[in-house]
XYZ file of C-alpha atoms in Angstrom:
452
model
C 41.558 86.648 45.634
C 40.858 82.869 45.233
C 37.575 81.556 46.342
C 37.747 79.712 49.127
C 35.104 76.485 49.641
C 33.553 78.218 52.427
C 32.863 81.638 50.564
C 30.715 79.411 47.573
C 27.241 79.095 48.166
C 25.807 76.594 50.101
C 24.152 74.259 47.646
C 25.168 70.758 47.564
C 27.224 70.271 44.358
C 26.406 66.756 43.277
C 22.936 67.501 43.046
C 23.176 70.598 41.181
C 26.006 68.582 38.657
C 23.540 66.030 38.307
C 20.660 68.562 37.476
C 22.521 70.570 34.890
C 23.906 67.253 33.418
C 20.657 65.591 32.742
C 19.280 69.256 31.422
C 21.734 69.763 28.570
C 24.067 66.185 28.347
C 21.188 63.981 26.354
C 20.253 66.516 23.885
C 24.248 67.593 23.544
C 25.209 63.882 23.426
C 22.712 63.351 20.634
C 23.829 65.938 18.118
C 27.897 64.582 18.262
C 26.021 61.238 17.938
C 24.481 62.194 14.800
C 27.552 64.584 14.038
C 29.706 61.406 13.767
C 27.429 59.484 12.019
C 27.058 61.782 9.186
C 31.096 61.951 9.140
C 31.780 58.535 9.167
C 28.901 57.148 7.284
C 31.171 56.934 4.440
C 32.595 54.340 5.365
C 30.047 51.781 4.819
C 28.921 53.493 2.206
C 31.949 53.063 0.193
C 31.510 49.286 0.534
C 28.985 49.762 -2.764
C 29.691 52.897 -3.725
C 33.147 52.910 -5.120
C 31.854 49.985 -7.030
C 28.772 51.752 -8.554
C 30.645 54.809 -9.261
C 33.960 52.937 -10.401
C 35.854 54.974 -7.559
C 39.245 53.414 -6.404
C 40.636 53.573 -2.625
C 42.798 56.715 -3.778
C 39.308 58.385 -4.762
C 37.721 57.457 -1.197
C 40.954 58.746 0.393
C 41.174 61.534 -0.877
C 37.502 62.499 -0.300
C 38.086 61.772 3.102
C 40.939 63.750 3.614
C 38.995 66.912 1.926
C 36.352 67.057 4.334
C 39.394 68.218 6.977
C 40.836 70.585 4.636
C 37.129 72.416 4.942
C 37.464 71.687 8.944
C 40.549 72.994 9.062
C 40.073 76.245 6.823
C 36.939 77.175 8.911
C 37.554 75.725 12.310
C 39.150 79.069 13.721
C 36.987 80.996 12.193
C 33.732 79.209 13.173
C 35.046 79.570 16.932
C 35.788 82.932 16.932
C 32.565 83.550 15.799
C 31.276 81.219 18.315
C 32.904 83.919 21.081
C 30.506 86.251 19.538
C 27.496 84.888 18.787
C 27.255 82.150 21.859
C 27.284 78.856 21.484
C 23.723 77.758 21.222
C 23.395 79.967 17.588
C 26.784 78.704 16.549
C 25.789 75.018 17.471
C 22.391 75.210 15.790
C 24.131 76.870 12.386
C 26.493 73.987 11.919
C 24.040 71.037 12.766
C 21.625 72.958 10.196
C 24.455 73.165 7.507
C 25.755 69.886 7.974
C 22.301 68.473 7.522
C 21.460 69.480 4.091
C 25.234 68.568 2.990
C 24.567 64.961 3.957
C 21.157 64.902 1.778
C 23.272 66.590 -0.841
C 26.025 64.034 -0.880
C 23.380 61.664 -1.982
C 23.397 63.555 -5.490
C 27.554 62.973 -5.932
C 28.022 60.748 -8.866
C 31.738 61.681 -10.104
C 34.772 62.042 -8.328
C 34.778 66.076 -8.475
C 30.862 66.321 -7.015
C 32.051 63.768 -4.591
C 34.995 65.357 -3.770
C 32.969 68.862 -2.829
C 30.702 67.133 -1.149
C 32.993 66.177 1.550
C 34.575 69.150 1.769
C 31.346 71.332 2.313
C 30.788 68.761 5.115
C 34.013 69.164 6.994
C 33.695 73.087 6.189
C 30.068 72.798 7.865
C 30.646 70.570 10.277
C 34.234 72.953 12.000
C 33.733 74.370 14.964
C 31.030 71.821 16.546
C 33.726 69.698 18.515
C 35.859 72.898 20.186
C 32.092 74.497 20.388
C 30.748 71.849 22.182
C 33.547 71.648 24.464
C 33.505 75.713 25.346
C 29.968 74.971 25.669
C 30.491 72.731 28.900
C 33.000 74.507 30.028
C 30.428 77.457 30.766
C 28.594 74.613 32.995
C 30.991 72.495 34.499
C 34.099 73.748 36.720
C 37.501 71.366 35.393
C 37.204 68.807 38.521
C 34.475 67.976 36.892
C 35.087 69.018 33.466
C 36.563 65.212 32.392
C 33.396 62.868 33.269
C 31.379 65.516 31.509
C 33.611 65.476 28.639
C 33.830 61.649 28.756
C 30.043 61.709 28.692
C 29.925 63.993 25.532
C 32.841 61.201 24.024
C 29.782 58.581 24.609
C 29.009 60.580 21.275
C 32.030 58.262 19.512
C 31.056 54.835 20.662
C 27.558 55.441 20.121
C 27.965 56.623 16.657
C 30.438 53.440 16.194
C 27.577 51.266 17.868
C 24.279 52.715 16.179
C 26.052 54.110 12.791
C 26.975 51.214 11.024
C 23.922 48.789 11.359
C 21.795 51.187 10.893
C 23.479 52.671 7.926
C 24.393 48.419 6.903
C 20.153 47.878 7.080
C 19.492 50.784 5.310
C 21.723 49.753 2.022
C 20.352 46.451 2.549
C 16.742 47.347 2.588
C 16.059 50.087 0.575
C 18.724 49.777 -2.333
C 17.139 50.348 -5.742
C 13.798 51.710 -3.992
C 12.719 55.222 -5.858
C 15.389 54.651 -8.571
C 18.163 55.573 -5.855
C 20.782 53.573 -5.067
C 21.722 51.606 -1.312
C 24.193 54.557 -0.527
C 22.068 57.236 -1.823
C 19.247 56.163 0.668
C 21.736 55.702 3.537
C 23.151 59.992 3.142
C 19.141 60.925 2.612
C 17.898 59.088 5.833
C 21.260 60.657 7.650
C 20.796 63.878 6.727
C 17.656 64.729 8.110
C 18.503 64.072 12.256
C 20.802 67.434 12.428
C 18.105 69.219 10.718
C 15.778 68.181 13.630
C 18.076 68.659 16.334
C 19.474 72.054 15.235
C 15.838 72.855 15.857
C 15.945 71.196 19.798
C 18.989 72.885 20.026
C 17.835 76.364 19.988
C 14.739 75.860 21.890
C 16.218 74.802 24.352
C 19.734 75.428 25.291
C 20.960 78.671 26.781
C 24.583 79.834 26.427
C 25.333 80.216 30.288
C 24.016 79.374 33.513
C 22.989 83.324 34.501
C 20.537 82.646 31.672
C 18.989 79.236 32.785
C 15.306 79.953 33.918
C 15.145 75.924 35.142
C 18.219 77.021 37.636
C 17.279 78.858 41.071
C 19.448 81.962 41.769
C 21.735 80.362 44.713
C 22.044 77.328 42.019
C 23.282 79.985 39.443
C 25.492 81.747 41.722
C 27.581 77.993 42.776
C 28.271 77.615 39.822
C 29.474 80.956 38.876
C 31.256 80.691 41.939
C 32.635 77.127 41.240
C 34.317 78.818 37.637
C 35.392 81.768 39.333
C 37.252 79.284 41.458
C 38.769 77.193 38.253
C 39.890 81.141 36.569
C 41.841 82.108 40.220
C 43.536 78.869 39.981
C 44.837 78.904 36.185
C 48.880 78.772 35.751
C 50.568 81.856 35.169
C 50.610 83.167 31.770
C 46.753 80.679 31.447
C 44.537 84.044 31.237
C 44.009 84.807 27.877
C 42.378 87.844 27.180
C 41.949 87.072 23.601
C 42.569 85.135 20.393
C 45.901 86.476 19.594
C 47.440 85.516 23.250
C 46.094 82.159 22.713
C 48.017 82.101 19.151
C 51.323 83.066 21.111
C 50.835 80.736 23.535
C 53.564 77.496 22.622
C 51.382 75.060 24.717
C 48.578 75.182 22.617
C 51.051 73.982 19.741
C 51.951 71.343 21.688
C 48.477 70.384 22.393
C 47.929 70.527 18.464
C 50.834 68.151 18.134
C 49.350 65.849 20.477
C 46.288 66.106 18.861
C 48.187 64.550 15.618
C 48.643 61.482 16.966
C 44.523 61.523 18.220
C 43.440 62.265 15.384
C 45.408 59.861 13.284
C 44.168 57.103 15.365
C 41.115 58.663 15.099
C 40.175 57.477 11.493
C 41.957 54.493 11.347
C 39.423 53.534 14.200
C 36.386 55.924 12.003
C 37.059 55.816 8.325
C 38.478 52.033 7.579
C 37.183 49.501 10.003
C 34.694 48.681 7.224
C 37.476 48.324 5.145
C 39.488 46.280 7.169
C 36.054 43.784 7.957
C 35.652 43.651 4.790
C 39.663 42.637 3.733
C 39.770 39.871 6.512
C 36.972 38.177 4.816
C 33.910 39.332 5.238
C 31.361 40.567 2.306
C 28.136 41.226 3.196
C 27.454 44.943 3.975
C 24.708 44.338 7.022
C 27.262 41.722 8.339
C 30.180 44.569 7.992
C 28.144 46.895 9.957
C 26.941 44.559 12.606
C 30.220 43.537 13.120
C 31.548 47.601 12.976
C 29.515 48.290 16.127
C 31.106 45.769 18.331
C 34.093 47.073 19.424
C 32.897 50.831 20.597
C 31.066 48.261 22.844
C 33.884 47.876 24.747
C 34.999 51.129 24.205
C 32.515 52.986 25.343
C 32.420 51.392 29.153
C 36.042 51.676 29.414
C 36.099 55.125 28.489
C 33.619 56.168 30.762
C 36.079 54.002 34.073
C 38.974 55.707 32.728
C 37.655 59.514 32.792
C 35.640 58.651 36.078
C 39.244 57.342 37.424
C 41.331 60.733 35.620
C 38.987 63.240 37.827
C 39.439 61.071 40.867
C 43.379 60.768 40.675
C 43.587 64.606 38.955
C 46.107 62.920 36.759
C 45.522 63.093 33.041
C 49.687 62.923 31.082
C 49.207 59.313 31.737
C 45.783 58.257 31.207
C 46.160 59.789 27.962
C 49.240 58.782 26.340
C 48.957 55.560 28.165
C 45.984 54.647 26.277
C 47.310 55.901 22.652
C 50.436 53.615 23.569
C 48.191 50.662 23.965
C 46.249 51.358 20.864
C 49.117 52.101 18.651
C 50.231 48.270 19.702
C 46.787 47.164 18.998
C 47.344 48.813 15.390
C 50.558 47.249 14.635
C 49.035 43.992 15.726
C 46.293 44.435 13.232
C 49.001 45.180 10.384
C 49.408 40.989 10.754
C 46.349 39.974 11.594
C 44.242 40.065 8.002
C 42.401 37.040 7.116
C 41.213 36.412 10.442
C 37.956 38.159 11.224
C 38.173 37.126 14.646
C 41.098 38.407 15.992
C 40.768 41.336 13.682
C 37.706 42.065 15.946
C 39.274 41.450 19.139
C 42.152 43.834 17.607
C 39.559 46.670 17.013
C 37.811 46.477 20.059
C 40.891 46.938 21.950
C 42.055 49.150 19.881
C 39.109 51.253 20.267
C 38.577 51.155 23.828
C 42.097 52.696 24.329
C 41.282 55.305 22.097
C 38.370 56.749 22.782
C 39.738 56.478 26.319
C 42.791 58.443 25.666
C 40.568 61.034 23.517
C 38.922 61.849 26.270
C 41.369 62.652 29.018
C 43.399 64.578 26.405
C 40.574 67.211 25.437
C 40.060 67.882 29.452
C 43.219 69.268 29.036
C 43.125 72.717 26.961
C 40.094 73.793 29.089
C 42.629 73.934 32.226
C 45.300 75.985 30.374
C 42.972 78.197 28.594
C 40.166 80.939 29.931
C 37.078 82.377 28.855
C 36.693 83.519 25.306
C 40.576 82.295 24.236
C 39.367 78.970 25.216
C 36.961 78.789 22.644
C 39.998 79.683 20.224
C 43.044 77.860 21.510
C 40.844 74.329 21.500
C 39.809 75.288 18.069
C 43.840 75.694 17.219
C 44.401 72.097 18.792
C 41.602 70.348 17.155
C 42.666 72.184 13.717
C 46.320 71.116 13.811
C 44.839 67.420 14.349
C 43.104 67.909 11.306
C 46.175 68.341 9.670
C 47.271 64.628 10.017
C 43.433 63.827 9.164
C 43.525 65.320 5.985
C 46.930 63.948 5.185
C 46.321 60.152 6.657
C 43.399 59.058 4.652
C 44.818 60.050 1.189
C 48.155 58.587 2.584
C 46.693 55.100 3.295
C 43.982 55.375 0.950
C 47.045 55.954 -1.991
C 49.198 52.740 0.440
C 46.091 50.582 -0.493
C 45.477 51.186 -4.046
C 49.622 51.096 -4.720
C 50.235 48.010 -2.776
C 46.715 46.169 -2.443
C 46.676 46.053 1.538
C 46.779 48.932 4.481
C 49.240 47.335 6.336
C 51.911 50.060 5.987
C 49.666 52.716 6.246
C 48.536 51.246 9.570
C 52.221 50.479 10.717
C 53.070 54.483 9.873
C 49.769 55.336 12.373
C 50.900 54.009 15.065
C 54.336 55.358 14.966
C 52.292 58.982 14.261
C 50.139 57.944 17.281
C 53.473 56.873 19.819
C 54.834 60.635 19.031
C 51.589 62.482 20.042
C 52.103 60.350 23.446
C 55.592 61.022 23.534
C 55.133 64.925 22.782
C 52.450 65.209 26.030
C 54.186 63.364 28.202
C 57.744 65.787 27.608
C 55.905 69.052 26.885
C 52.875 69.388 29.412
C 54.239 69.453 32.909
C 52.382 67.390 35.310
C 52.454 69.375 38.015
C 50.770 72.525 35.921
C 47.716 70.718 35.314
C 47.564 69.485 38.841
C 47.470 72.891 40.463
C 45.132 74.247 37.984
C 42.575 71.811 38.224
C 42.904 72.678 42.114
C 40.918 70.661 45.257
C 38.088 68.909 43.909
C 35.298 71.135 44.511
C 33.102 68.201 45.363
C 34.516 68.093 48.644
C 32.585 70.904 50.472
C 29.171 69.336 48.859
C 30.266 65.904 50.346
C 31.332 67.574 53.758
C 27.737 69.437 54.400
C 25.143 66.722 53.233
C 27.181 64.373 55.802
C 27.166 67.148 58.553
């Protein structure tokens, strides 16, 4: 029987969000900070690198590509694991693998070391993004799910904002200090943070709230009851009771074509906005990475407005695919816009905004089809078909640049990937499924007694 807002406990809801946000958010939102960092560093890195090492584009495409062929080999498996172990272990195993990767990359000095290198990253780092998501969805019921997800996306922008100056001062400053090189110094300084907050991680996380000692029992029992609530309100056919129903299931395939389009967008945005800085006429590597953390700027506040306005409206088809439209425009735009730095910027930061916007709202989404331990799977199946197009696009535009000298194509063939993703969640996920599943907002009875 459903649970009815007078049958939860009476603790005011906003409060107890609020508490349980600032308890694990920070510390959460700090490892996909780092997590990002140490995935994208590359990119500036590459700036100096391919020339020390004599690497074309096609090399640093390629290696690009390869760290999703390790995601995608061991993203499933991570998260089935992760149904088994909990997620705190599971989260504090890949940030403590991924750590010593990143300090390892430092020693890749041919095309085959580099080439492992980045797969043993991507093959460390699967399972952190669907983990991290199960992980709040054992805090947060789905009316609330989105903000809290949007918050975790802060990760993205961040990483965008704090990852390339810092990783633009540290080639600048410390090149040739030791006997190691700029982009040697920037994967050793890098790869030490996960190490560190693999550590925080297991101190001080727990997997659920029933094991929270900083929660009261009527606090643990509103939120149980708030999930309870989410589980009697899943669509027909949404209870999973195990990997292999979430296999059968054809939504979560056309999630994971959705997904294509996100995560095609997803390293033009990561993996080549050095690149293009650096082909519309800029040279210096500090200036490239000042000039790389401007537009998640923008994109950070306007992701934040447009989840905060998706949980308000319960709507998320359009919000998503909206916002990939947008950027895909922004990308074509920026197929004619080399040679001016300044409107390549403006490009970007729009660019960016819209994505990280639509990134968000779209991962809300497999949490309300899926339940309990299938969740952890089925979002691991939709981030690992994603992967597909980012193992493929890098090589594809990294092989675009070296044939024809520019990315223009390869950025023109992006969009059109990312207008299909839009296309495919707008026809295949009903609107009116994810609006009954997400259910009343179960803010309201909160709101309802601290004004009574």
């Amino acid at each position: 029987m459903p649970s009815s807002p007078q049958s939860r406990p009476d603790v005011p809801r906003d409060r107890l969000y609020r508490k349980v946000a600032l308890r694990i958010m920070p510390l959460l939102l700090a490892c996909y900070v780092v997590s990002f960092i140490d995935r994208t560093n590359v990119g500036v890195a590459q700036v100096r690198l391919k020339a020390d090492l004599g690497f074309s584009d096609g090399v640093y495409g390629l290696a690009v590509g390869l760290f999703f062929v390790g995601f995608i080999l061991f993203e499933v498996p991570s998260n089935m694991l992760l149904a088994r172990i909990g997620a705190r272990k599971t989260l504090v195993r890949i940030m403590l693998t991924w750590g010593v990767i990143t300090l390892a990359t430092s020693l890749a000095t041919t095309p085959e070391l580099f080439y492992g290198a980045r797969f043993l990253l991507g093959v460390a780092e699967a399972g952190f993004f669907p983990g991290a998501l199960f992980y709040l969805a054992q805090w947060f019921p789905s009316a609330r799910r989105t903000r809290m997800t949007a918050m975790f996306f802060l990760g993205v922008p961040l990483s965008g904002i704090l990852g390339p100056p810092i990783s633009g001062w540290i080639m600048h400053t410390l090149g040739g200090s030791l006997g190691l090189r700029d982009w040697q110094w920037l994967f050793v300084l890098e790869g030490l943070p996960p190490i560190l907050l693999g550590v925080l991680v297991l101190v001080f996380f727990q997997d659920t709230p029933a094991g929270a000692k900083w929660l009261g029992p009527p606090e643990k029992e509103a939120i149980a009851a708030d999930l309870a609530a989410d589980q009697d309100r899943k669509p027909t056919g949404a209870k999973h009771s195990g990997m292999l129903r979430a296999l059968r299931d054809p939504r979560v395939y056309v999630l994971g074509l959705v997904s294509c389009g996100c995560y095609t967008l997803a390293n033009a945005v990561s993996f080549w906005t050095p690149l293009i800085i650096n082909s519309s006429g800029v040279a210096n590597v500090l200036d490239i990475g000042l000039l790389a953390a401007i537009p998640p700027v923008l994109g950070m506040g306007v992701m934040l407005l447009v989840g905060r306005h998706s949980d308000r409206t319960l709507e998320r088809r359009w919000h998503a695919a909206g916002a990939e439209f947008f950027a895909a425009a922004c990308l074509i735009a920026l197929s004619f816009a080399s040679g001016n730095p300044y409107l390549v910027i403006v490009l970007l930061a729009l660019m960016t905004a819209a994505h990280y916007s639509g990134l968000t709202v779209f991962y809300s989404i497999p949490s309300i089809y899926l339940s309990g331990p299938a969740a952890a799977g089925g979002i691991a199946v939709v981030t690992t078909m994603g992967s597909f197009a980012a193992a493929t696009s890098p090589a594809l535009l990294g092989w675009i640049k070296t044939t024809t000298g520019s990315l223009d194509l390869g950025l023109q063939i992006s969009a059109a990937v990312v207008v299909l993703g839009g296309l495919i969640l707008l026809l295949g996920v009903p609107a009116r499924t994810l609006r009954e599943a997400a259910g009343p907002d179960v803010r309201a009875p909160a709101r309802s007694r601290v004004r009574g």
